[in-house]
Amino acid sequence: QVWQVSAFDGSIISQNFIQDTTLTTPNHAIASGRGTIFVSDQILDSVREYDLNGNYLGDVAGAAQGLDNIRGIAVRNGELYVTVAGGALTNTIQKFNLTTNQQSTWATLPSGSSSPWAMHFRANDVLVSESGGDDIIRYDFNGTFLNRFYDSPGTNDLNFPEQIAETTTGDIYVAGFSLPTALYKFNASGT
């Protein structure tokens, strides 16, 4: 299921906004930029599209395009970005043009990093969380590795980072899935 919550106060609008019995591990639901909703499913290895009434429209990308163990998705300038943690495209971020369906590898995780989760486009760069090294990686808009926004020491620190969100003041919030489970707050430069 995909729930619908209020952007104002987080109250639940509908617990059954998208009720698709074929979903197994939906990880990320986002606006598609074309009046629909994209949902990534980690086990189905697909990005599914739904109308604003929650009706399934079809898969945008999936196993046929080499996607395996996918997690986070993002849309920017008519292109869909998908983090891939399994199969032949392991440790990459795949890019799909939503008009032509052309696929390319936008980025490959740097040495010492693996298992990408979420990605977030900021004004001048892109942040990607990865659970193999527990770091937040920074890329330019062409998918070129810049540096580690946050290099986790791994002990009593950010562990298994997943979702990333940014406030209007530029602070970054990252969800840490494993102990010490927490919501971590960074300033715009990674402190």
PDB file of N, CA and C in Angstrom, residues 106-168:
ATOM      1  N   TRP A 106      23.965   6.760 -15.209  1.00  0.00           N
ATOM      2  CA  TRP A 106      24.255   8.134 -14.845  1.00  0.00           C
ATOM      3  C   TRP A 106      25.472   8.195 -13.927  1.00  0.00           C
ATOM      4  N   ALA A 107      25.584   7.260 -12.978  1.00  0.00           N
ATOM      5  CA  ALA A 107      26.710   7.261 -12.039  1.00  0.00           C
ATOM      6  C   ALA A 107      26.980   5.853 -11.546  1.00  0.00           C
ATOM      7  N   THR A 108      28.241   5.616 -11.188  1.00  0.00           N
ATOM      8  CA  THR A 108      28.658   4.388 -10.529  1.00  0.00           C
ATOM      9  C   THR A 108      29.237   4.781  -9.180  1.00  0.00           C
ATOM     10  N   LEU A 109      28.894   4.042  -8.139  1.00  0.00           N
ATOM     11  CA  LEU A 109      29.413   4.364  -6.820  1.00  0.00           C
ATOM     12  C   LEU A 109      30.930   4.256  -6.798  1.00  0.00           C
ATOM     13  N   PRO A 110      31.601   5.140  -6.049  1.00  0.00           N
ATOM     14  CA  PRO A 110      33.063   5.107  -5.977  1.00  0.00           C
ATOM     15  C   PRO A 110      33.548   3.906  -5.156  1.00  0.00           C
ATOM     16  N   SER A 111      34.815   3.616  -5.267  1.00  0.00           N
ATOM     17  CA  SER A 111      35.438   2.540  -4.496  1.00  0.00           C
ATOM     18  C   SER A 111      35.169   2.751  -3.007  1.00  0.00           C
ATOM     19  N   GLY A 112      34.859   1.665  -2.315  1.00  0.00           N
ATOM     20  CA  GLY A 112      34.566   1.740  -0.891  1.00  0.00           C
ATOM     21  C   GLY A 112      33.110   1.990  -0.583  1.00  0.00           C
ATOM     22  N   SER A 113      32.306   2.169  -1.608  1.00  0.00           N
ATOM     23  CA  SER A 113      30.872   2.404  -1.428  1.00  0.00           C
ATOM     24  C   SER A 113      30.089   1.324  -2.150  1.00  0.00           C
ATOM     25  N   SER A 114      28.939   0.966  -1.583  1.00  0.00           N
ATOM     26  CA  SER A 114      28.068  -0.021  -2.229  1.00  0.00           C
ATOM     27  C   SER A 114      26.653   0.114  -1.685  1.00  0.00           C
ATOM     28  N   SER A 115      25.737  -0.488  -2.385  1.00  0.00           N
ATOM     29  CA  SER A 115      24.340  -0.574  -1.969  1.00  0.00           C
ATOM     30  C   SER A 115      23.669   0.801  -1.860  1.00  0.00           C
ATOM     31  N   PRO A 116      23.480   1.484  -3.007  1.00  0.00           N
ATOM     32  CA  PRO A 116      22.851   2.808  -2.979  1.00  0.00           C
ATOM     33  C   PRO A 116      21.385   2.736  -2.580  1.00  0.00           C
ATOM     34  N   TRP A 117      20.931   3.769  -1.871  1.00  0.00           N
ATOM     35  CA  TRP A 117      19.535   3.816  -1.445  1.00  0.00           C
ATOM     36  C   TRP A 117      18.812   5.011  -2.056  1.00  0.00           C
ATOM     37  N   ALA A 118      18.920   6.156  -1.417  1.00  0.00           N
ATOM     38  CA  ALA A 118      18.143   7.316  -1.866  1.00  0.00           C
ATOM     39  C   ALA A 118      19.039   8.312  -2.570  1.00  0.00           C
ATOM     40  N   MET A 119      18.415   9.191  -3.332  1.00  0.00           N
ATOM     41  CA  MET A 119      19.153  10.287  -3.952  1.00  0.00           C
ATOM     42  C   MET A 119      18.319  11.555  -3.836  1.00  0.00           C
ATOM     43  N   HIS A 120      19.032  12.672  -3.726  1.00  0.00           N
ATOM     44  CA  HIS A 120      18.352  13.946  -3.582  1.00  0.00           C
ATOM     45  C   HIS A 120      19.103  15.005  -4.384  1.00  0.00           C
ATOM     46  N   PHE A 121      18.399  15.647  -5.300  1.00  0.00           N
ATOM     47  CA  PHE A 121      18.959  16.741  -6.090  1.00  0.00           C
ATOM     48  C   PHE A 121      18.860  18.032  -5.287  1.00  0.00           C
ATOM     49  N   ARG A 122      20.006  18.681  -5.096  1.00  0.00           N
ATOM     50  CA  ARG A 122      20.028  19.997  -4.474  1.00  0.00           C
ATOM     51  C   ARG A 122      20.248  21.031  -5.576  1.00  0.00           C
ATOM     52  N   ALA A 123      20.445  22.270  -5.199  1.00  0.00           N
ATOM     53  CA  ALA A 123      20.612  23.345  -6.192  1.00  0.00           C
ATOM     54  C   ALA A 123      21.851  23.148  -7.050  1.00  0.00           C
ATOM     55  N   ASN A 124      22.940  22.623  -6.476  1.00  0.00           N
ATOM     56  CA  ASN A 124      24.203  22.523  -7.213  1.00  0.00           C
ATOM     57  C   ASN A 124      24.840  21.141  -7.228  1.00  0.00           C
ATOM     58  N   ASP A 125      24.183  20.151  -6.637  1.00  0.00           N
ATOM     59  CA  ASP A 125      24.758  18.808  -6.602  1.00  0.00           C
ATOM     60  C   ASP A 125      23.679  17.780  -6.294  1.00  0.00           C
ATOM     61  N   VAL A 126      24.121  16.532  -6.180  1.00  0.00           N
ATOM     62  CA  VAL A 126      23.199  15.425  -5.901  1.00  0.00           C
ATOM     63  C   VAL A 126      23.791  14.603  -4.765  1.00  0.00           C
ATOM     64  N   LEU A 127      22.966  14.289  -3.774  1.00  0.00           N
ATOM     65  CA  LEU A 127      23.391  13.451  -2.660  1.00  0.00           C
ATOM     66  C   LEU A 127      22.803  12.060  -2.821  1.00  0.00           C
ATOM     67  N   VAL A 128      23.635  11.037  -2.539  1.00  0.00           N
ATOM     68  CA  VAL A 128      23.194   9.642  -2.632  1.00  0.00           C
ATOM     69  C   VAL A 128      23.607   8.932  -1.352  1.00  0.00           C
ATOM     70  N   SER A 129      22.654   8.275  -0.699  1.00  0.00           N
ATOM     71  CA  SER A 129      22.981   7.479   0.486  1.00  0.00           C
ATOM     72  C   SER A 129      23.352   6.068   0.041  1.00  0.00           C
ATOM     73  N   GLU A 130      24.293   5.470   0.786  1.00  0.00           N
ATOM     74  CA  GLU A 130      24.681   4.093   0.476  1.00  0.00           C
ATOM     75  C   GLU A 130      24.922   3.352   1.779  1.00  0.00           C
ATOM     76  N   SER A 131      24.422   2.114   1.863  1.00  0.00           N
ATOM     77  CA  SER A 131      24.483   1.379   3.119  1.00  0.00           C
ATOM     78  C   SER A 131      25.721   0.502   3.255  1.00  0.00           C
ATOM     79  N   GLY A 132      26.492   0.296   2.204  1.00  0.00           N
ATOM     80  CA  GLY A 132      27.702  -0.513   2.291  1.00  0.00           C
ATOM     81  C   GLY A 132      28.777   0.141   3.127  1.00  0.00           C
ATOM     82  N   GLY A 133      28.960   1.444   2.967  1.00  0.00           N
ATOM     83  CA  GLY A 133      29.955   2.202   3.729  1.00  0.00           C
ATOM     84  C   GLY A 133      29.320   3.174   4.693  1.00  0.00           C
ATOM     85  N   ASP A 134      27.984   3.222   4.699  1.00  0.00           N
ATOM     86  CA  ASP A 134      27.220   4.106   5.581  1.00  0.00           C
ATOM     87  C   ASP A 134      27.494   5.584   5.327  1.00  0.00           C
ATOM     88  N   ASP A 135      27.771   5.923   4.073  1.00  0.00           N
ATOM     89  CA  ASP A 135      28.138   7.296   3.727  1.00  0.00           C
ATOM     90  C   ASP A 135      27.050   7.977   2.890  1.00  0.00           C
ATOM     91  N   ILE A 136      27.215   9.289   2.761  1.00  0.00           N
ATOM     92  CA  ILE A 136      26.422  10.088   1.824  1.00  0.00           C
ATOM     93  C   ILE A 136      27.414  10.582   0.778  1.00  0.00           C
ATOM     94  N   ILE A 137      27.161  10.246  -0.470  1.00  0.00           N
ATOM     95  CA  ILE A 137      28.070  10.562  -1.567  1.00  0.00           C
ATOM     96  C   ILE A 137      27.536  11.769  -2.326  1.00  0.00           C
ATOM     97  N   ARG A 138      28.450  12.569  -2.860  1.00  0.00           N
ATOM     98  CA  ARG A 138      28.080  13.791  -3.567  1.00  0.00           C
ATOM     99  C   ARG A 138      28.538  13.712  -5.020  1.00  0.00           C
ATOM    100  N   TYR A 139      27.614  14.013  -5.939  1.00  0.00           N
ATOM    101  CA  TYR A 139      27.878  14.018  -7.378  1.00  0.00           C
ATOM    102  C   TYR A 139      27.513  15.371  -7.966  1.00  0.00           C
ATOM    103  N   ASP A 140      28.085  15.653  -9.146  1.00  0.00           N
ATOM    104  CA  ASP A 140      27.579  16.796  -9.901  1.00  0.00           C
ATOM    105  C   ASP A 140      26.406  16.320 -10.748  1.00  0.00           C
ATOM    106  N   PHE A 141      25.791  17.229 -11.504  1.00  0.00           N
ATOM    107  CA  PHE A 141      24.592  16.864 -12.268  1.00  0.00           C
ATOM    108  C   PHE A 141      24.875  15.922 -13.440  1.00  0.00           C
ATOM    109  N   ASN A 142      26.147  15.753 -13.796  1.00  0.00           N
ATOM    110  CA  ASN A 142      26.513  14.817 -14.858  1.00  0.00           C
ATOM    111  C   ASN A 142      26.816  13.425 -14.320  1.00  0.00           C
ATOM    112  N   GLY A 143      26.708  13.239 -13.000  1.00  0.00           N
ATOM    113  CA  GLY A 143      26.982  11.943 -12.405  1.00  0.00           C
ATOM    114  C   GLY A 143      28.441  11.717 -12.071  1.00  0.00           C
ATOM    115  N   THR A 144      29.232  12.784 -12.067  1.00  0.00           N
ATOM    116  CA  THR A 144      30.643  12.689 -11.708  1.00  0.00           C
ATOM    117  C   THR A 144      30.789  12.777 -10.192  1.00  0.00           C
ATOM    118  N   PHE A 145      31.507  11.818  -9.608  1.00  0.00           N
ATOM    119  CA  PHE A 145      31.748  11.795  -8.170  1.00  0.00           C
ATOM    120  C   PHE A 145      32.543  13.033  -7.761  1.00  0.00           C
ATOM    121  N   LEU A 146      32.054  13.749  -6.735  1.00  0.00           N
ATOM    122  CA  LEU A 146      32.746  14.932  -6.221  1.00  0.00           C
ATOM    123  C   LEU A 146      33.508  14.607  -4.937  1.00  0.00           C
ATOM    124  N   ASN A 147      32.783  14.073  -3.952  1.00  0.00           N
ATOM    125  CA  ASN A 147      33.377  13.707  -2.672  1.00  0.00           C
ATOM    126  C   ASN A 147      32.322  13.021  -1.816  1.00  0.00           C
ATOM    127  N   ARG A 148      32.709  12.731  -0.590  1.00  0.00           N
ATOM    128  CA  ARG A 148      31.757  12.188   0.370  1.00  0.00           C
ATOM    129  C   ARG A 148      31.203  13.363   1.179  1.00  0.00           C
ATOM    130  N   PHE A 149      29.941  13.615   1.009  1.00  0.00           N
ATOM    131  CA  PHE A 149      29.262  14.648   1.782  1.00  0.00           C
ATOM    132  C   PHE A 149      29.396  14.328   3.263  1.00  0.00           C
ATOM    133  N   TYR A 150      29.247  13.050   3.605  1.00  0.00           N
ATOM    134  CA  TYR A 150      29.474  12.587   4.972  1.00  0.00           C
ATOM    135  C   TYR A 150      30.125  11.213   4.911  1.00  0.00           C
ATOM    136  N   ASP A 151      31.283  11.088   5.564  1.00  0.00           N
ATOM    137  CA  ASP A 151      32.046   9.844   5.617  1.00  0.00           C
ATOM    138  C   ASP A 151      31.889   9.274   7.018  1.00  0.00           C
ATOM    139  N   SER A 152      30.990   8.311   7.161  1.00  0.00           N
ATOM    140  CA  SER A 152      30.662   7.774   8.478  1.00  0.00           C
ATOM    141  C   SER A 152      31.804   6.936   9.042  1.00  0.00           C
ATOM    142  N   PRO A 153      32.175   7.177  10.316  1.00  0.00           N
ATOM    143  CA  PRO A 153      33.198   6.341  10.937  1.00  0.00           C
ATOM    144  C   PRO A 153      32.690   4.941  11.259  1.00  0.00           C
ATOM    145  N   GLY A 154      31.359   4.745  11.222  1.00  0.00           N
ATOM    146  CA  GLY A 154      30.793   3.413  11.360  1.00  0.00           C
ATOM    147  C   GLY A 154      30.529   2.921  12.761  1.00  0.00           C
ATOM    148  N   THR A 155      30.984   3.615  13.803  1.00  0.00           N
ATOM    149  CA  THR A 155      30.735   3.182  15.173  1.00  0.00           C
ATOM    150  C   THR A 155      29.880   4.217  15.874  1.00  0.00           C
ATOM    151  N   ASN A 156      28.725   3.768  16.352  1.00  0.00           N
ATOM    152  CA  ASN A 156      27.784   4.672  17.031  1.00  0.00           C
ATOM    153  C   ASN A 156      27.540   5.928  16.207  1.00  0.00           C
ATOM    154  N   ASP A 157      27.322   5.734  14.930  1.00  0.00           N
ATOM    155  CA  ASP A 157      27.170   6.849  14.011  1.00  0.00           C
ATOM    156  C   ASP A 157      26.125   6.467  12.968  1.00  0.00           C
ATOM    157  N   LEU A 158      25.988   7.290  11.968  1.00  0.00           N
ATOM    158  CA  LEU A 158      25.064   7.003  10.878  1.00  0.00           C
ATOM    159  C   LEU A 158      25.300   5.584  10.369  1.00  0.00           C
ATOM    160  N   ASN A 159      24.265   4.760  10.429  1.00  0.00           N
ATOM    161  CA  ASN A 159      24.371   3.354  10.064  1.00  0.00           C
ATOM    162  C   ASN A 159      23.206   3.001   9.145  1.00  0.00           C
ATOM    163  N   PHE A 160      23.541   2.548   7.938  1.00  0.00           N
ATOM    164  CA  PHE A 160      22.545   2.144   6.942  1.00  0.00           C
ATOM    165  C   PHE A 160      21.650   3.326   6.560  1.00  0.00           C
ATOM    166  N   PRO A 161      22.241   4.400   6.011  1.00  0.00           N
ATOM    167  CA  PRO A 161      21.435   5.569   5.636  1.00  0.00           C
ATOM    168  C   PRO A 161      20.503   5.254   4.475  1.00  0.00           C
ATOM    169  N   GLU A 162      19.312   5.766   4.565  1.00  0.00           N
ATOM    170  CA  GLU A 162      18.324   5.576   3.499  1.00  0.00           C
ATOM    171  C   GLU A 162      17.814   6.918   3.001  1.00  0.00           C
ATOM    172  N   GLN A 163      16.598   7.308   3.337  1.00  0.00           N
ATOM    173  CA  GLN A 163      15.965   8.496   2.766  1.00  0.00           C
ATOM    174  C   GLN A 163      16.701   9.771   3.130  1.00  0.00           C
ATOM    175  N   ILE A 164      16.663  10.719   2.183  1.00  0.00           N
ATOM    176  CA  ILE A 164      17.295  12.026   2.352  1.00  0.00           C
ATOM    177  C   ILE A 164      16.241  13.105   2.073  1.00  0.00           C
ATOM    178  N   ALA A 165      16.188  14.111   2.932  1.00  0.00           N
ATOM    179  CA  ALA A 165      15.284  15.245   2.716  1.00  0.00           C
ATOM    180  C   ALA A 165      16.035  16.536   3.035  1.00  0.00           C
ATOM    181  N   GLU A 166      15.609  17.610   2.403  1.00  0.00           N
ATOM    182  CA  GLU A 166      16.245  18.913   2.602  1.00  0.00           C
ATOM    183  C   GLU A 166      15.208  19.919   3.064  1.00  0.00           C
ATOM    184  N   THR A 167      15.587  20.757   4.030  1.00  0.00           N
ATOM    185  CA  THR A 167      14.694  21.807   4.504  1.00  0.00           C
ATOM    186  C   THR A 167      14.852  23.051   3.637  1.00  0.00           C
ATOM    187  N   THR A 168      13.973  23.995   3.822  1.00  0.00           N
ATOM    188  CA  THR A 168      14.055  25.242   3.062  1.00  0.00           C
ATOM    189  C   THR A 168      15.295  26.047   3.432  1.00  0.00           C
TER     190      THR A 168
END
